[in-house]
PDB file of C-alpha atoms in Angstrom:
ATOM      1  CA  UNK A 213      16.750  -3.432   8.017  1.00 72.00           C
ATOM      2  CA  UNK A 214      17.293  -6.750   6.267  1.00 79.00           C
ATOM      3  CA  UNK A 215      15.270  -8.052   3.298  1.00 82.00           C
ATOM      4  CA  UNK A 216      15.116 -11.453   1.668  1.00 84.00           C
ATOM      5  CA  UNK A 217      14.050 -11.756  -1.977  1.00 87.00           C
ATOM      6  CA  UNK A 218      12.489 -15.088  -2.955  1.00 88.00           C
ATOM      7  CA  UNK A 219      12.053 -15.736  -6.677  1.00 90.00           C
ATOM      8  CA  UNK A 220       9.652 -18.476  -7.778  1.00 90.00           C
ATOM      9  CA  UNK A 221       7.971 -18.986 -11.156  1.00 91.00           C
ATOM     10  CA  UNK A 222       5.593 -16.072 -11.700  1.00 93.00           C
ATOM     11  CA  UNK A 223       6.200 -14.450  -8.326  1.00 94.00           C
ATOM     12  CA  UNK A 224       8.714 -12.415  -6.350  1.00 91.00           C
ATOM     13  CA  UNK A 225       8.201 -12.422  -2.585  1.00 92.00           C
ATOM     14  CA  UNK A 226       9.971  -9.807  -0.470  1.00 87.00           C
ATOM     15  CA  UNK A 227      10.373 -10.752   3.178  1.00 87.00           C
ATOM     16  CA  UNK A 228      11.405  -7.764   5.317  1.00 84.00           C
ATOM     17  CA  UNK A 229      12.778  -8.207   8.795  1.00 81.00           C
ATOM     18  CA  UNK A 230      10.295  -5.912  10.513  1.00 75.00           C
ATOM     19  CA  UNK A 231       7.115  -5.827   8.463  1.00 74.00           C
ATOM     20  CA  UNK A 232       4.635  -7.650   6.246  1.00 79.00           C
ATOM     21  CA  UNK A 233       5.617  -9.946   3.374  1.00 84.00           C
ATOM     22  CA  UNK A 234       5.012  -8.517  -0.128  1.00 87.00           C
ATOM     23  CA  UNK A 235       3.946 -10.626  -3.072  1.00 92.00           C
ATOM     24  CA  UNK A 236       4.707  -9.299  -6.543  1.00 94.00           C
ATOM     25  CA  UNK A 237       3.117 -11.157  -9.433  1.00 95.00           C
ATOM     26  CA  UNK A 238       5.363 -11.132 -12.470  1.00 96.00           C
ATOM     27  CA  UNK A 239       4.456 -10.409 -16.091  1.00 96.00           C
ATOM     28  CA  UNK A 240       0.713  -9.975 -15.525  1.00 96.00           C
ATOM     29  CA  UNK A 241      -1.642  -6.998 -15.609  1.00 97.00           C
ATOM     30  CA  UNK A 242      -3.387  -5.556 -12.573  1.00 96.00           C
ATOM     31  CA  UNK A 243      -6.765  -7.067 -11.755  1.00 95.00           C
ATOM     32  CA  UNK A 244      -9.732  -5.444 -13.508  1.00 95.00           C
ATOM     33  CA  UNK A 245     -11.110  -4.451 -10.109  1.00 94.00           C
ATOM     34  CA  UNK A 246      -8.566  -4.197  -7.289  1.00 94.00           C
ATOM     35  CA  UNK A 247      -9.940  -4.448  -3.757  1.00 93.00           C
ATOM     36  CA  UNK A 248      -8.119  -1.899  -1.562  1.00 95.00           C
ATOM     37  CA  UNK A 249      -5.720  -3.506   0.917  1.00 93.00           C
ATOM     38  CA  UNK A 250      -2.860  -2.551   3.254  1.00 90.00           C
ATOM     39  CA  UNK A 251      -0.104  -3.226   0.709  1.00 90.00           C
ATOM     40  CA  UNK A 252      -2.047  -2.935  -2.520  1.00 94.00           C
ATOM     41  CA  UNK A 253      -1.676  -5.168  -5.551  1.00 96.00           C
ATOM     42  CA  UNK A 254       1.848  -5.377  -6.968  1.00 96.00           C
ATOM     43  CA  UNK A 255       2.761  -6.558 -10.455  1.00 97.00           C
ATOM     44  CA  UNK A 256       6.273  -6.602 -11.851  1.00 97.00           C
ATOM     45  CA  UNK A 257       8.236  -6.965 -15.048  1.00 97.00           C
ATOM     46  CA  UNK A 258      11.781  -6.422 -16.251  1.00 96.00           C
ATOM     47  CA  UNK A 259      12.920  -3.545 -18.448  1.00 97.00           C
ATOM     48  CA  UNK A 260      16.386  -4.760 -19.401  1.00 97.00           C
ATOM     49  CA  UNK A 261      18.220  -5.341 -16.108  1.00 96.00           C
ATOM     50  CA  UNK A 262      15.741  -3.252 -14.093  1.00 97.00           C
ATOM     51  CA  UNK A 263      12.904  -4.836 -12.123  1.00 96.00           C
ATOM     52  CA  UNK A 264       9.876  -2.532 -12.285  1.00 98.00           C
ATOM     53  CA  UNK A 265       7.150  -3.050  -9.663  1.00 97.00           C
ATOM     54  CA  UNK A 266       3.827  -1.229 -10.094  1.00 98.00           C
ATOM     55  CA  UNK A 267       1.487  -1.135  -7.081  1.00 97.00           C
ATOM     56  CA  UNK A 268      -2.091   0.165  -6.891  1.00 97.00           C
ATOM     57  CA  UNK A 269      -5.102  -0.610  -4.725  1.00 96.00           C
ATOM     58  CA  UNK A 270      -3.930   0.630  -1.348  1.00 95.00           C
ATOM     59  CA  UNK A 271      -6.470   1.341   1.352  1.00 95.00           C
ATOM     60  CA  UNK A 272      -6.091   4.698   3.104  1.00 92.00           C
ATOM     61  CA  UNK A 273      -5.378   3.272   6.569  1.00 92.00           C
ATOM     62  CA  UNK A 274      -1.561   3.345   6.491  1.00 87.00           C
ATOM     63  CA  UNK A 275       1.033   6.085   6.748  1.00 87.00           C
ATOM     64  CA  UNK A 276       3.831   6.703   4.273  1.00 85.00           C
ATOM     65  CA  UNK A 277       6.394   7.445   6.988  1.00 83.00           C
ATOM     66  CA  UNK A 278       6.922   7.380  10.744  1.00 80.00           C
ATOM     67  CA  UNK A 279       5.658  10.970  11.030  1.00 86.00           C
ATOM     68  CA  UNK A 280       2.157   9.956   9.913  1.00 85.00           C
ATOM     69  CA  UNK A 281       2.153  11.278   6.325  1.00 87.00           C
ATOM     70  CA  UNK A 282      -1.237  10.129   4.999  1.00 90.00           C
ATOM     71  CA  UNK A 283      -2.281   9.007   1.539  1.00 94.00           C
ATOM     72  CA  UNK A 284      -5.551   8.220  -0.195  1.00 95.00           C
ATOM     73  CA  UNK A 285      -6.771   5.129  -2.027  1.00 95.00           C
ATOM     74  CA  UNK A 286      -5.485   6.832  -5.212  1.00 95.00           C
ATOM     75  CA  UNK A 287      -1.870   6.078  -4.209  1.00 96.00           C
ATOM     76  CA  UNK A 288       0.151   4.621  -7.093  1.00 97.00           C
ATOM     77  CA  UNK A 289       3.725   3.466  -6.444  1.00 96.00           C
ATOM     78  CA  UNK A 290       6.344   2.483  -9.047  1.00 98.00           C
ATOM     79  CA  UNK A 291       9.600   0.958  -7.801  1.00 97.00           C
ATOM     80  CA  UNK A 292      12.674   0.368  -9.960  1.00 98.00           C
ATOM     81  CA  UNK A 293      15.308  -2.090  -8.698  1.00 96.00           C
ATOM     82  CA  UNK A 294      18.760  -2.266 -10.303  1.00 97.00           C
ATOM     83  CA  UNK A 295      21.989  -4.045  -9.333  1.00 95.00           C
ATOM     84  CA  UNK A 296      24.988  -1.891 -10.317  1.00 96.00           C
ATOM     85  CA  UNK A 297      27.324  -4.555  -8.912  1.00 96.00           C
ATOM     86  CA  UNK A 298      27.250  -7.784  -6.871  1.00 93.00           C
ATOM     87  CA  UNK A 299      26.928  -6.078  -3.484  1.00 94.00           C
ATOM     88  CA  UNK A 300      24.513  -3.176  -4.062  1.00 96.00           C
ATOM     89  CA  UNK A 301      20.837  -2.775  -4.896  1.00 95.00           C
ATOM     90  CA  UNK A 302      19.584   0.627  -6.056  1.00 97.00           C
ATOM     91  CA  UNK A 303      15.888   1.356  -5.588  1.00 96.00           C
ATOM     92  CA  UNK A 304      14.018   4.327  -7.046  1.00 98.00           C
ATOM     93  CA  UNK A 305      10.478   4.828  -5.734  1.00 96.00           C
ATOM     94  CA  UNK A 306       7.934   7.173  -7.323  1.00 97.00           C
ATOM     95  CA  UNK A 307       4.646   7.857  -5.550  1.00 96.00           C
ATOM     96  CA  UNK A 308       1.669   9.580  -7.143  1.00 97.00           C
ATOM     97  CA  UNK A 309      -1.552  10.320  -5.298  1.00 96.00           C
ATOM     98  CA  UNK A 310      -3.967  12.881  -6.707  1.00 94.00           C
ATOM     99  CA  UNK A 311      -5.958  12.646  -3.474  1.00 91.00           C
ATOM    100  CA  UNK A 312      -2.999  13.606  -1.239  1.00 91.00           C
ATOM    101  CA  UNK A 313      -0.080  15.051  -3.256  1.00 92.00           C
ATOM    102  CA  UNK A 314       0.194  18.065  -5.535  1.00 94.00           C
ATOM    103  CA  UNK A 315       2.845  16.315  -7.665  1.00 95.00           C
ATOM    104  CA  UNK A 316       4.634  12.941  -7.875  1.00 95.00           C
ATOM    105  CA  UNK A 317       7.410  12.311  -5.352  1.00 93.00           C
ATOM    106  CA  UNK A 318      10.516  10.264  -6.163  1.00 96.00           C
ATOM    107  CA  UNK A 319      13.257   9.145  -3.803  1.00 93.00           C
ATOM    108  CA  UNK A 320      16.069   6.628  -3.984  1.00 97.00           C
ATOM    109  CA  UNK A 321      17.735   4.152  -1.664  1.00 94.00           C
ATOM    110  CA  UNK A 322      20.924   2.128  -1.939  1.00 96.00           C
ATOM    111  CA  UNK A 323      21.051  -1.220  -0.129  1.00 91.00           C
ATOM    112  CA  UNK A 324      24.261  -3.154   0.556  1.00 92.00           C
ATOM    113  CA  UNK A 325      24.370  -6.956   0.513  1.00 88.00           C
ATOM    114  CA  UNK A 326      24.655  -8.464   3.969  1.00 83.00           C
ATOM    115  CA  UNK A 327      26.073 -11.970   4.232  1.00 83.00           C
ATOM    116  CA  UNK A 328      26.380 -14.341   7.135  1.00 81.00           C
ATOM    117  CA  UNK A 329      23.215 -13.171   8.862  1.00 78.00           C
ATOM    118  CA  UNK A 330      19.660 -14.488   8.617  1.00 79.00           C
ATOM    119  CA  UNK A 331      16.743 -12.084   8.915  1.00 77.00           C
ATOM    120  CA  UNK A 332      14.960 -12.158  12.253  1.00 74.00           C
ATOM    121  CA  UNK A 333      11.271 -12.148  13.073  1.00 69.00           C
TER     122      UNK A 333
END
């Protein structure tokens, strides 16, 4: 899957090839009262060279994977994005959900830069 990252003042927008656009508001706190939504409310900041994205406020209508793994509205996701070199993006994702998990779950992904191809609808 292809992703496009669009940086504008105060916002990072992630445009995936096969899903919904994500808006990450930079250097702000979460809203005092977050209304549950499909993708939650994402806020980000940098810790050194690592982009940290904190997301809360998910509704409980989505699945976490293609096998239908459910979650509750307590889902809390922290993503850490690092660039070890010019052609790779490492992502570490930690999910906590006291309503669905017995302990936090962390997994990692490594993405490779793709050039010469635009993302499709």
